[in-house]
PDB file of C-alpha atoms in Angstrom:
ATOM      1  CA  UNK A 200      -3.328 -12.788  67.748  1.00 61.00           C
ATOM      2  CA  UNK A 201      -5.591  -9.752  67.353  1.00 58.00           C
ATOM      3  CA  UNK A 202      -2.556  -7.497  68.125  1.00 53.00           C
ATOM      4  CA  UNK A 203      -0.772  -9.172  64.602  1.00 60.00           C
ATOM      5  CA  UNK A 204      -3.295  -8.956  62.615  1.00 57.00           C
ATOM      6  CA  UNK A 205      -4.098  -5.578  63.291  1.00 52.00           C
ATOM      7  CA  UNK A 206      -0.437  -4.420  62.853  1.00 56.00           C
ATOM      8  CA  UNK A 207      -0.595  -6.588  59.582  1.00 55.00           C
ATOM      9  CA  UNK A 208      -3.519  -3.601  58.016  1.00 54.00           C
ATOM     10  CA  UNK A 209      -2.246  -1.288  59.565  1.00 57.00           C
ATOM     11  CA  UNK A 210       1.300  -1.437  57.824  1.00 58.00           C
ATOM     12  CA  UNK A 211      -0.869  -2.453  54.608  1.00 55.00           C
ATOM     13  CA  UNK A 212      -2.184   1.311  53.999  1.00 56.00           C
ATOM     14  CA  UNK A 213      -0.271   3.438  52.697  1.00 55.00           C
ATOM     15  CA  UNK A 214      -0.795   7.314  52.136  1.00 56.00           C
ATOM     16  CA  UNK A 215      -3.543   9.048  49.632  1.00 54.00           C
ATOM     17  CA  UNK A 216       0.310  10.746  48.304  1.00 56.00           C
ATOM     18  CA  UNK A 217       2.089   6.520  47.598  1.00 55.00           C
ATOM     19  CA  UNK A 218      -1.205   5.262  46.075  1.00 54.00           C
ATOM     20  CA  UNK A 219      -0.477   5.383  41.232  1.00 54.00           C
ATOM     21  CA  UNK A 220      -2.542   7.262  39.835  1.00 55.00           C
ATOM     22  CA  UNK A 221      -2.442   6.721  36.328  1.00 56.00           C
ATOM     23  CA  UNK A 222      -2.824   9.360  33.328  1.00 55.00           C
ATOM     24  CA  UNK A 223      -5.873   9.163  30.959  1.00 52.00           C
ATOM     25  CA  UNK A 224      -5.818  11.466  28.930  1.00 51.00           C
ATOM     26  CA  UNK A 225      -8.690  11.236  26.904  1.00 50.00           C
ATOM     27  CA  UNK A 226     -10.229  10.315  23.666  1.00 50.00           C
ATOM     28  CA  UNK A 227      -8.669  12.080  20.067  1.00 51.00           C
ATOM     29  CA  UNK A 228     -11.301  12.701  18.364  1.00 54.00           C
ATOM     30  CA  UNK A 229      -9.588  11.738  14.703  1.00 58.00           C
ATOM     31  CA  UNK A 230     -12.545   9.563  12.583  1.00 70.00           C
ATOM     32  CA  UNK A 231     -11.269   7.469  10.450  1.00 85.00           C
ATOM     33  CA  UNK A 232     -11.535   7.934   7.117  1.00 89.00           C
ATOM     34  CA  UNK A 233     -12.759   5.540   4.820  1.00 93.00           C
ATOM     35  CA  UNK A 234     -12.791   6.058   0.749  1.00 95.00           C
ATOM     36  CA  UNK A 235     -14.763   3.783  -1.602  1.00 96.00           C
ATOM     37  CA  UNK A 236     -13.427   3.177  -5.680  1.00 97.00           C
ATOM     38  CA  UNK A 237     -15.062   4.806  -7.859  1.00 97.00           C
ATOM     39  CA  UNK A 238     -13.212   5.160 -11.866  1.00 96.00           C
ATOM     40  CA  UNK A 239     -10.847   3.190 -12.570  1.00 96.00           C
ATOM     41  CA  UNK A 240      -9.307   4.288 -15.999  1.00 96.00           C
ATOM     42  CA  UNK A 241      -6.391   2.481 -17.947  1.00 95.00           C
ATOM     43  CA  UNK A 242      -3.846   4.482 -19.090  1.00 94.00           C
ATOM     44  CA  UNK A 243      -0.979   2.601 -20.225  1.00 92.00           C
ATOM     45  CA  UNK A 244      -0.817  -0.840 -21.398  1.00 94.00           C
ATOM     46  CA  UNK A 245       2.389  -1.115 -23.157  1.00 89.00           C
ATOM     47  CA  UNK A 246       4.479  -4.531 -24.788  1.00 88.00           C
ATOM     48  CA  UNK A 247       8.148  -4.193 -24.977  1.00 85.00           C
ATOM     49  CA  UNK A 248      10.442  -6.769 -27.399  1.00 83.00           C
ATOM     50  CA  UNK A 249      14.292  -7.320 -27.105  1.00 72.00           C
ATOM     51  CA  UNK A 250      14.846  -4.807 -29.565  1.00 61.00           C
ATOM     52  CA  UNK A 251      12.948  -2.038 -27.129  1.00 67.00           C
ATOM     53  CA  UNK A 252      10.155  -0.771 -29.773  1.00 78.00           C
ATOM     54  CA  UNK A 253       7.050  -0.318 -27.862  1.00 82.00           C
ATOM     55  CA  UNK A 254       4.121  -1.506 -29.082  1.00 88.00           C
ATOM     56  CA  UNK A 255       0.657  -0.533 -27.565  1.00 93.00           C
ATOM     57  CA  UNK A 256      -1.964  -2.984 -26.328  1.00 93.00           C
ATOM     58  CA  UNK A 257      -5.590  -3.338 -26.634  1.00 94.00           C
ATOM     59  CA  UNK A 258      -7.247  -3.729 -23.116  1.00 92.00           C
ATOM     60  CA  UNK A 259      -9.227  -6.978 -24.794  1.00 93.00           C
ATOM     61  CA  UNK A 260      -6.079  -8.489 -24.446  1.00 93.00           C
ATOM     62  CA  UNK A 261      -5.379  -7.873 -20.548  1.00 93.00           C
ATOM     63  CA  UNK A 262      -6.689 -11.438 -19.561  1.00 92.00           C
ATOM     64  CA  UNK A 263      -3.907 -12.998 -21.847  1.00 91.00           C
ATOM     65  CA  UNK A 264      -1.169 -11.090 -19.412  1.00 90.00           C
ATOM     66  CA  UNK A 265      -2.347 -10.779 -16.103  1.00 93.00           C
ATOM     67  CA  UNK A 266      -5.397 -13.589 -15.972  1.00 91.00           C
ATOM     68  CA  UNK A 267      -7.355 -12.474 -12.349  1.00 92.00           C
ATOM     69  CA  UNK A 268      -4.451 -10.322 -11.160  1.00 92.00           C
ATOM     70  CA  UNK A 269      -6.027  -6.601 -12.181  1.00 93.00           C
ATOM     71  CA  UNK A 270      -9.609  -7.867 -10.323  1.00 92.00           C
ATOM     72  CA  UNK A 271      -8.076  -9.241  -6.724  1.00 93.00           C
ATOM     73  CA  UNK A 272      -5.059  -7.152  -6.128  1.00 95.00           C
ATOM     74  CA  UNK A 273      -6.379  -3.221  -6.612  1.00 96.00           C
ATOM     75  CA  UNK A 274      -7.965  -1.934  -3.617  1.00 97.00           C
ATOM     76  CA  UNK A 275     -11.348  -1.980  -3.508  1.00 97.00           C
ATOM     77  CA  UNK A 276     -11.668   1.545  -0.094  1.00 97.00           C
ATOM     78  CA  UNK A 277      -8.398   3.389   1.481  1.00 96.00           C
ATOM     79  CA  UNK A 278      -9.068   3.865   5.110  1.00 96.00           C
ATOM     80  CA  UNK A 279      -6.510   6.066   6.557  1.00 93.00           C
ATOM     81  CA  UNK A 280      -6.195   5.749  10.279  1.00 93.00           C
ATOM     82  CA  UNK A 281      -3.989   8.588  12.068  1.00 88.00           C
ATOM     83  CA  UNK A 282      -0.617   7.807  10.808  1.00 91.00           C
ATOM     84  CA  UNK A 283      -1.439   4.588   8.849  1.00 94.00           C
ATOM     85  CA  UNK A 284      -3.473   3.772   5.676  1.00 96.00           C
ATOM     86  CA  UNK A 285      -5.168   0.174   5.484  1.00 96.00           C
ATOM     87  CA  UNK A 286      -5.496  -0.522   1.735  1.00 96.00           C
ATOM     88  CA  UNK A 287      -8.699  -2.739   1.463  1.00 96.00           C
ATOM     89  CA  UNK A 288      -8.856  -5.736  -1.370  1.00 95.00           C
ATOM     90  CA  UNK A 289     -10.937  -8.254  -2.437  1.00 95.00           C
ATOM     91  CA  UNK A 290     -11.553 -11.283  -0.155  1.00 91.00           C
ATOM     92  CA  UNK A 291     -10.625  -9.269   2.674  1.00 89.00           C
ATOM     93  CA  UNK A 292      -7.306  -8.544   2.059  1.00 93.00           C
ATOM     94  CA  UNK A 293      -5.544  -5.914   3.557  1.00 95.00           C
ATOM     95  CA  UNK A 294      -3.129  -4.129   3.512  1.00 94.00           C
ATOM     96  CA  UNK A 295      -1.233  -1.779   5.926  1.00 95.00           C
ATOM     97  CA  UNK A 296       1.697   1.047   5.541  1.00 94.00           C
ATOM     98  CA  UNK A 297       3.084   3.288   7.573  1.00 95.00           C
ATOM     99  CA  UNK A 298       1.777   6.275   6.068  1.00 95.00           C
ATOM    100  CA  UNK A 299       2.430  10.896   6.037  1.00 94.00           C
ATOM    101  CA  UNK A 300       0.829  13.645   4.232  1.00 93.00           C
ATOM    102  CA  UNK A 301       2.886  16.347   3.008  1.00 94.00           C
ATOM    103  CA  UNK A 302       0.525  18.644   1.479  1.00 93.00           C
ATOM    104  CA  UNK A 303      -1.665  16.937  -0.661  1.00 94.00           C
ATOM    105  CA  UNK A 304       0.125  14.230  -1.702  1.00 95.00           C
ATOM    106  CA  UNK A 305       0.430  10.713   0.789  1.00 95.00           C
ATOM    107  CA  UNK A 306       3.352   8.381   1.857  1.00 95.00           C
ATOM    108  CA  UNK A 307       3.885   5.172   2.821  1.00 94.00           C
ATOM    109  CA  UNK A 308       7.097   3.873   4.611  1.00 93.00           C
ATOM    110  CA  UNK A 309       8.651   1.193   2.489  1.00 84.00           C
ATOM    111  CA  UNK A 310       9.915  -1.982   4.215  1.00 81.00           C
ATOM    112  CA  UNK A 311      13.192  -0.920   5.619  1.00 77.00           C
ATOM    113  CA  UNK A 312      11.270   1.469   7.445  1.00 76.00           C
ATOM    114  CA  UNK A 313      14.053   4.488   6.264  1.00 80.00           C
ATOM    115  CA  UNK A 314      12.432   5.429   1.790  1.00 88.00           C
ATOM    116  CA  UNK A 315       8.789   6.901   2.096  1.00 93.00           C
ATOM    117  CA  UNK A 316       6.745   5.807  -1.380  1.00 92.00           C
ATOM    118  CA  UNK A 317       4.504   8.612  -3.232  1.00 93.00           C
ATOM    119  CA  UNK A 318       1.624   6.843  -2.412  1.00 95.00           C
ATOM    120  CA  UNK A 319      -1.153   8.941  -4.032  1.00 95.00           C
ATOM    121  CA  UNK A 320      -2.571  12.084  -3.903  1.00 95.00           C
ATOM    122  CA  UNK A 321      -5.806  14.590  -3.575  1.00 94.00           C
ATOM    123  CA  UNK A 322      -7.033  15.055  -6.498  1.00 89.00           C
ATOM    124  CA  UNK A 323     -10.158  17.080  -4.236  1.00 88.00           C
ATOM    125  CA  UNK A 324     -11.481  17.776  -1.301  1.00 84.00           C
ATOM    126  CA  UNK A 325     -12.936  15.033  -1.274  1.00 88.00           C
ATOM    127  CA  UNK A 326     -11.098  12.355  -3.976  1.00 94.00           C
ATOM    128  CA  UNK A 327      -8.321  10.809  -3.800  1.00 96.00           C
ATOM    129  CA  UNK A 328      -6.524   9.978  -6.685  1.00 96.00           C
ATOM    130  CA  UNK A 329      -3.802   6.692  -7.009  1.00 94.00           C
ATOM    131  CA  UNK A 330      -1.656   4.923  -9.924  1.00 93.00           C
ATOM    132  CA  UNK A 331      -0.598   1.095  -9.988  1.00 96.00           C
ATOM    133  CA  UNK A 332       0.965  -0.162 -12.030  1.00 94.00           C
ATOM    134  CA  UNK A 333       0.949  -4.687 -12.901  1.00 95.00           C
ATOM    135  CA  UNK A 334       4.198  -5.901 -15.203  1.00 91.00           C
ATOM    136  CA  UNK A 335       5.532  -9.320 -16.691  1.00 90.00           C
ATOM    137  CA  UNK A 336       9.149  -9.745 -17.365  1.00 87.00           C
ATOM    138  CA  UNK A 337       9.731 -13.012 -19.045  1.00 87.00           C
ATOM    139  CA  UNK A 338      13.356 -14.127 -19.938  1.00 84.00           C
ATOM    140  CA  UNK A 339      13.391 -16.210 -22.271  1.00 83.00           C
ATOM    141  CA  UNK A 340      17.249 -17.988 -22.651  1.00 80.00           C
ATOM    142  CA  UNK A 341      17.458 -21.843 -22.915  1.00 81.00           C
ATOM    143  CA  UNK A 342      16.998 -23.584 -21.176  1.00 86.00           C
ATOM    144  CA  UNK A 343      15.169 -22.298 -18.422  1.00 85.00           C
ATOM    145  CA  UNK A 344      12.442 -19.579 -19.132  1.00 87.00           C
ATOM    146  CA  UNK A 345      11.656 -17.575 -15.950  1.00 87.00           C
ATOM    147  CA  UNK A 346       8.834 -15.310 -15.273  1.00 86.00           C
ATOM    148  CA  UNK A 347       8.249 -12.367 -12.650  1.00 85.00           C
ATOM    149  CA  UNK A 348       4.583 -10.990 -11.874  1.00 90.00           C
ATOM    150  CA  UNK A 349       4.332  -7.714  -9.852  1.00 90.00           C
ATOM    151  CA  UNK A 350       2.324  -4.296  -9.319  1.00 92.00           C
ATOM    152  CA  UNK A 351       3.444  -1.585  -7.466  1.00 91.00           C
ATOM    153  CA  UNK A 352       1.892   2.038  -7.150  1.00 93.00           C
ATOM    154  CA  UNK A 353       2.683   4.860  -8.882  1.00 90.00           C
ATOM    155  CA  UNK A 354       5.864   3.296  -9.914  1.00 87.00           C
ATOM    156  CA  UNK A 355       8.302   5.158 -11.774  1.00 78.00           C
ATOM    157  CA  UNK A 356       9.436   4.483 -16.026  1.00 70.00           C
ATOM    158  CA  UNK A 357      12.826   5.496 -14.475  1.00 69.00           C
ATOM    159  CA  UNK A 358      12.745   1.942 -12.353  1.00 69.00           C
ATOM    160  CA  UNK A 359      15.307  -0.212 -13.853  1.00 66.00           C
ATOM    161  CA  UNK A 360      13.038  -2.554 -14.669  1.00 67.00           C
ATOM    162  CA  UNK A 361      11.842  -0.591 -17.818  1.00 65.00           C
ATOM    163  CA  UNK A 362      15.751  -0.566 -18.457  1.00 64.00           C
ATOM    164  CA  UNK A 363      17.192  -4.367 -18.706  1.00 63.00           C
ATOM    165  CA  UNK A 364      15.678  -5.497 -21.422  1.00 67.00           C
ATOM    166  CA  UNK A 365      17.759  -7.523 -23.518  1.00 69.00           C
ATOM    167  CA  UNK A 366      17.620  -9.745 -26.298  1.00 71.00           C
ATOM    168  CA  UNK A 367      16.377 -12.492 -24.546  1.00 76.00           C
ATOM    169  CA  UNK A 368      13.433 -10.113 -22.598  1.00 82.00           C
ATOM    170  CA  UNK A 369       9.897  -8.454 -23.038  1.00 85.00           C
ATOM    171  CA  UNK A 370       7.903  -7.054 -21.137  1.00 87.00           C
ATOM    172  CA  UNK A 371       4.201  -6.245 -20.763  1.00 91.00           C
ATOM    173  CA  UNK A 372       2.994  -3.798 -18.618  1.00 92.00           C
ATOM    174  CA  UNK A 373       0.057  -2.001 -17.357  1.00 95.00           C
ATOM    175  CA  UNK A 374      -1.251   1.474 -15.274  1.00 95.00           C
ATOM    176  CA  UNK A 375      -4.383   1.990 -13.636  1.00 96.00           C
ATOM    177  CA  UNK A 376      -5.857   6.100 -12.485  1.00 96.00           C
ATOM    178  CA  UNK A 377      -7.302   4.938  -9.718  1.00 97.00           C
ATOM    179  CA  UNK A 378     -10.372   7.705  -7.900  1.00 97.00           C
ATOM    180  CA  UNK A 379     -11.854   7.407  -4.370  1.00 97.00           C
ATOM    181  CA  UNK A 380     -14.177   9.280  -2.869  1.00 95.00           C
TER     182      UNK A 380
END
């Protein structure tokens, strides 16, 4: 019995060359960068009716078109971690994007994993600027009325949303410049 035990113990032992040693990489010292909202400035608030006559709206009318949407959607902070960007909104809502820097411009990867969209850019060494557009497109064609609400970062005014206003449609859009530091 003693010899059988000795056999199992000896066969279970391996030389130092056979022992797997994982490669341990030193931790990277890339601190997370967190910027908080320091200013919000309304840039554009317009309304276009089917005739494409664009009229400027007053800031006091924002709530009539967008309600609390602005307060819940504008990021309170932005956190940069390696190749990711986190937009922290009220009520602990966080949008996460894969991101990349090209010079002073920050791009986020869209859902299709193929395309990148400009999120914003550094306006100084410590400041980051992004613009955010809210829109409400209403199509009133009997017997149904459709309302599409949306928001987009760094929205291009060449977007088809702005060019497809037919005789039954109206479009309201609001753009803010947001500064973080």
